[in-house]
Structures are given as structure tokens and as C-alpha cells.
mmCIF file of C-alpha atoms in Angstrom:
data_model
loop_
_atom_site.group_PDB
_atom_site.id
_atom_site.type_symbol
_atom_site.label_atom_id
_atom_site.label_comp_id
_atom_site.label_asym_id
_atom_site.label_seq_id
_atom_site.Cartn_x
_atom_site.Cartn_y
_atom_site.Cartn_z
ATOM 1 C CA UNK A 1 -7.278 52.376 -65.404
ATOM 2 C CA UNK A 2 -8.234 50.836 -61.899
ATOM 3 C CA UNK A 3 -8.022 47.044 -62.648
ATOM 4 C CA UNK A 4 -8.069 44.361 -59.627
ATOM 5 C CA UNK A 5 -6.465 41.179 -60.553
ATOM 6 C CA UNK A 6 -8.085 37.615 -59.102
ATOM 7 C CA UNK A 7 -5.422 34.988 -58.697
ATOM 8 C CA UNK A 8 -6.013 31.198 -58.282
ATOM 9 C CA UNK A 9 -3.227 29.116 -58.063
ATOM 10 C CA UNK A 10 -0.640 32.035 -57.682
ATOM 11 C CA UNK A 11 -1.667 32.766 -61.636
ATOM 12 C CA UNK A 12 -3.771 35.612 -62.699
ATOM 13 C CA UNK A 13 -7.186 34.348 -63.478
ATOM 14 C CA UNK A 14 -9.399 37.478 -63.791
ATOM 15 C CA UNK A 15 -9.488 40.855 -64.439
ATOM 16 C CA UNK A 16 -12.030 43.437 -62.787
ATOM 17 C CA UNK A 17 -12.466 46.368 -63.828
ATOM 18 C CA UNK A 18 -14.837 49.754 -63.855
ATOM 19 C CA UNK A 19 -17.599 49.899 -65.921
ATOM 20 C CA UNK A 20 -16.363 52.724 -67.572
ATOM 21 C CA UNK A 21 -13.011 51.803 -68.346
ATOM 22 C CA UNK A 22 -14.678 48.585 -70.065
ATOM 23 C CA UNK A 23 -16.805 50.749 -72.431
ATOM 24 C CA UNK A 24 -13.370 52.448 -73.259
ATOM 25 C CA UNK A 25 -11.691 49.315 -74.174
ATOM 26 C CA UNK A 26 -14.500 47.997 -76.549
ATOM 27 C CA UNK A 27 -14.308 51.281 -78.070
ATOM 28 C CA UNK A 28 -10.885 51.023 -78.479
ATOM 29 C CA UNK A 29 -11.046 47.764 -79.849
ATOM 30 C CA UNK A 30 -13.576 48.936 -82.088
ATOM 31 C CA UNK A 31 -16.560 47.236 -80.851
ATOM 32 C CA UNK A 32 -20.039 49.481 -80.004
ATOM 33 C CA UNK A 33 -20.308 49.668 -76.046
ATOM 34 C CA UNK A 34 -22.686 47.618 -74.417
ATOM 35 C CA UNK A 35 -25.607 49.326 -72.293
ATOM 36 C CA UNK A 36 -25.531 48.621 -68.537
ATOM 37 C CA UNK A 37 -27.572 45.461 -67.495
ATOM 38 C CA UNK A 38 -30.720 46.479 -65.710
ATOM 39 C CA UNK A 39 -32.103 44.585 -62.895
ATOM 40 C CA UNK A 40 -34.440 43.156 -65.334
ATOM 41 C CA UNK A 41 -31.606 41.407 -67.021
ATOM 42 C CA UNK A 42 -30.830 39.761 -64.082
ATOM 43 C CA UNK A 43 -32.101 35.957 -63.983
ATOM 44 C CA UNK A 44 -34.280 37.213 -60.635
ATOM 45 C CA UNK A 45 -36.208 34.799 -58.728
ATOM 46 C CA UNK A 46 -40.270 34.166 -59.519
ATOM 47 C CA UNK A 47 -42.093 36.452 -57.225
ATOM 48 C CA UNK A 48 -44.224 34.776 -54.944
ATOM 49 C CA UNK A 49 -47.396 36.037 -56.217
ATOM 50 C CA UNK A 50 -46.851 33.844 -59.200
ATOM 51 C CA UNK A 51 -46.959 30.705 -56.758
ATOM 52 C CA UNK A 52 -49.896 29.176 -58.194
ATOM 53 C CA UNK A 53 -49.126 29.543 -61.761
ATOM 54 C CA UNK A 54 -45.850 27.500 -61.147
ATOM 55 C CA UNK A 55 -47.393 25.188 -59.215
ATOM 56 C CA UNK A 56 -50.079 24.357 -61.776
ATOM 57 C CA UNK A 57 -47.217 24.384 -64.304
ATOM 58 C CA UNK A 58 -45.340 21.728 -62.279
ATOM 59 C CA UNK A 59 -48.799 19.581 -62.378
ATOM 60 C CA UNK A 60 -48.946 19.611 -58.871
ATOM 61 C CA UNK A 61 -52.567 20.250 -56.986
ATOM 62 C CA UNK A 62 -52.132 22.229 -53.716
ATOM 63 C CA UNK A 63 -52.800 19.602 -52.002
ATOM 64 C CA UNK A 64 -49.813 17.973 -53.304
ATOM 65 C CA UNK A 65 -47.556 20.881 -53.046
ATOM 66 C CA UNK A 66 -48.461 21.698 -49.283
ATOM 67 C CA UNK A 67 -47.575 17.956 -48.190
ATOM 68 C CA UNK A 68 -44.618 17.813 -50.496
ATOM 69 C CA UNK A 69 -43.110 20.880 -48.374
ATOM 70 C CA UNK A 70 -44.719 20.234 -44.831
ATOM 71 C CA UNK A 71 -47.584 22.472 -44.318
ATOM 72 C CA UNK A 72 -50.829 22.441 -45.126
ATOM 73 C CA UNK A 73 -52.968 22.954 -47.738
ATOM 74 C CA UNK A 74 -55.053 25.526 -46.084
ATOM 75 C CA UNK A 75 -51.577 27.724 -45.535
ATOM 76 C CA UNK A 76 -50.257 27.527 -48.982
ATOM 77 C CA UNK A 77 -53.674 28.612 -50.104
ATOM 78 C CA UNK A 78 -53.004 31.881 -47.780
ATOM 79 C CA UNK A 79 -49.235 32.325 -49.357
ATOM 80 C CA UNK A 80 -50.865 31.709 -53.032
ATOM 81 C CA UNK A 81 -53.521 34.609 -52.450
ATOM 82 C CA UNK A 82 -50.581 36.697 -50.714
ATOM 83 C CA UNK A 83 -52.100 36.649 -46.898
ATOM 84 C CA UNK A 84 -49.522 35.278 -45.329
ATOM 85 C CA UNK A 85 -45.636 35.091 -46.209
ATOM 86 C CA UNK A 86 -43.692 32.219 -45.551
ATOM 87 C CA UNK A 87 -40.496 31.995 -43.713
ATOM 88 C CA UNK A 88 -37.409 30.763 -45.199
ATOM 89 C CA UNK A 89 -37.558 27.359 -44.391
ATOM 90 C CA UNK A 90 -41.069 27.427 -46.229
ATOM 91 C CA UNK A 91 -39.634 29.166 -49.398
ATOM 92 C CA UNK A 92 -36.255 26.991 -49.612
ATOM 93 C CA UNK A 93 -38.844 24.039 -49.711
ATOM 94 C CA UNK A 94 -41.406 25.823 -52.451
ATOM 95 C CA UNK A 95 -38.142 26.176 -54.377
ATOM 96 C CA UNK A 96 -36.950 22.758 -53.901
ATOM 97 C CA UNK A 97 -39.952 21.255 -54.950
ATOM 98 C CA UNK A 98 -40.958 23.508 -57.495
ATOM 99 C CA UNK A 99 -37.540 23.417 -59.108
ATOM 100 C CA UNK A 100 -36.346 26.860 -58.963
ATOM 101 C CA UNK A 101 -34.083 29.089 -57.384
ATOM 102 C CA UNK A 102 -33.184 32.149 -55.632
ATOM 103 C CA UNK A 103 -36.268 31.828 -52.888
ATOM 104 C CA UNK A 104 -33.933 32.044 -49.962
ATOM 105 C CA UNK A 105 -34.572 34.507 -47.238
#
């Protein structure tokens, strides 16, 4: 068994191990294995082409939303129909303002 060992404070804190090995322990312990997580799983950031819908959601008008990040509301209408993509300084602000994570380039 291949196990890495995370310390803090000179103390063990963690243990890391393969996938595999895992799936042998629970068996072992006499617990069913658990399926991989899928990328689905994963808490994954709203896709851009959903802009509008969180926007409404928020109760914000475009007008609102493009002032609230600093461009205007002509631009974000182009990012909401998917013409143009922001750059990250654009997205850390939709996500700021919108309340949400993981829209960092």
C-alpha cells in the first residue's frame, strides 16, 4: 500500500492514498466500495451561458449588473448571448457580484 502521510505541527494529520487501495480497505472493513466521483460530482462553476438566468435570479436588470461590475450594458448583453468572452477581471467581478464562485481565469 502506497500511503503519503501530511504532517502539520510535526503530527500526522492525513493520510493519502490510491484509489484503489481505498476500495480495498472499505472492503476489508466490510463496507460496499464507493464509485469514482465524476466530474459532474464536482461542485463546478455556472457556465457562462447561464449568465442571464443568474442574473435574473439575483433580481438584478442588466443594466444593474453591467454598472455593478464596470462595463456596460451593451457588453454584458454580448457575454449573455455568448459573442464576446470576458477577461478575468470581468468574470472575478460577475462572480463577486453575482455571488458565486470558481469564475477565475
Amino acid at each position: 500500500m502506497n500511503v503519503q502521510v501530511i504532517e502539520r505541527d510535526g503530527e500526522p494529520e492525513y493520510a493519502v492514498l490510491p484509489w484503489v487501495d481505498y476500495q480495498a480497505l472499505l472492503q476489508a472493513a466490510g463496507q460496499r466500495p464507493e464509485a469514482a466521483p465524476t466530474q459532474q460530482d464536482v461542485d463546478a462553476p455556472k457556465a457562462l451561458s447561464e449568465l442571464s438566468a443568474l442574473r435574473e435570479a439575483k433580481g438584478l436588470s442588466r443594466d444593474e449588473l453591467a454598472r455593478a461590475v464596470g462595463i456596460s450594458p451593451h457588453y454584458l448583453g454580448m457575454i449573455e448571448s455568448g459573442e464576446r468572452q470576458p477577461d478575468a477581471a470581468i468574470l472575478r467581478a460577475l462572480a463577486w457580484v453575482l455571488g458565486i464562485s470558481g469564475w477565475q481565469a
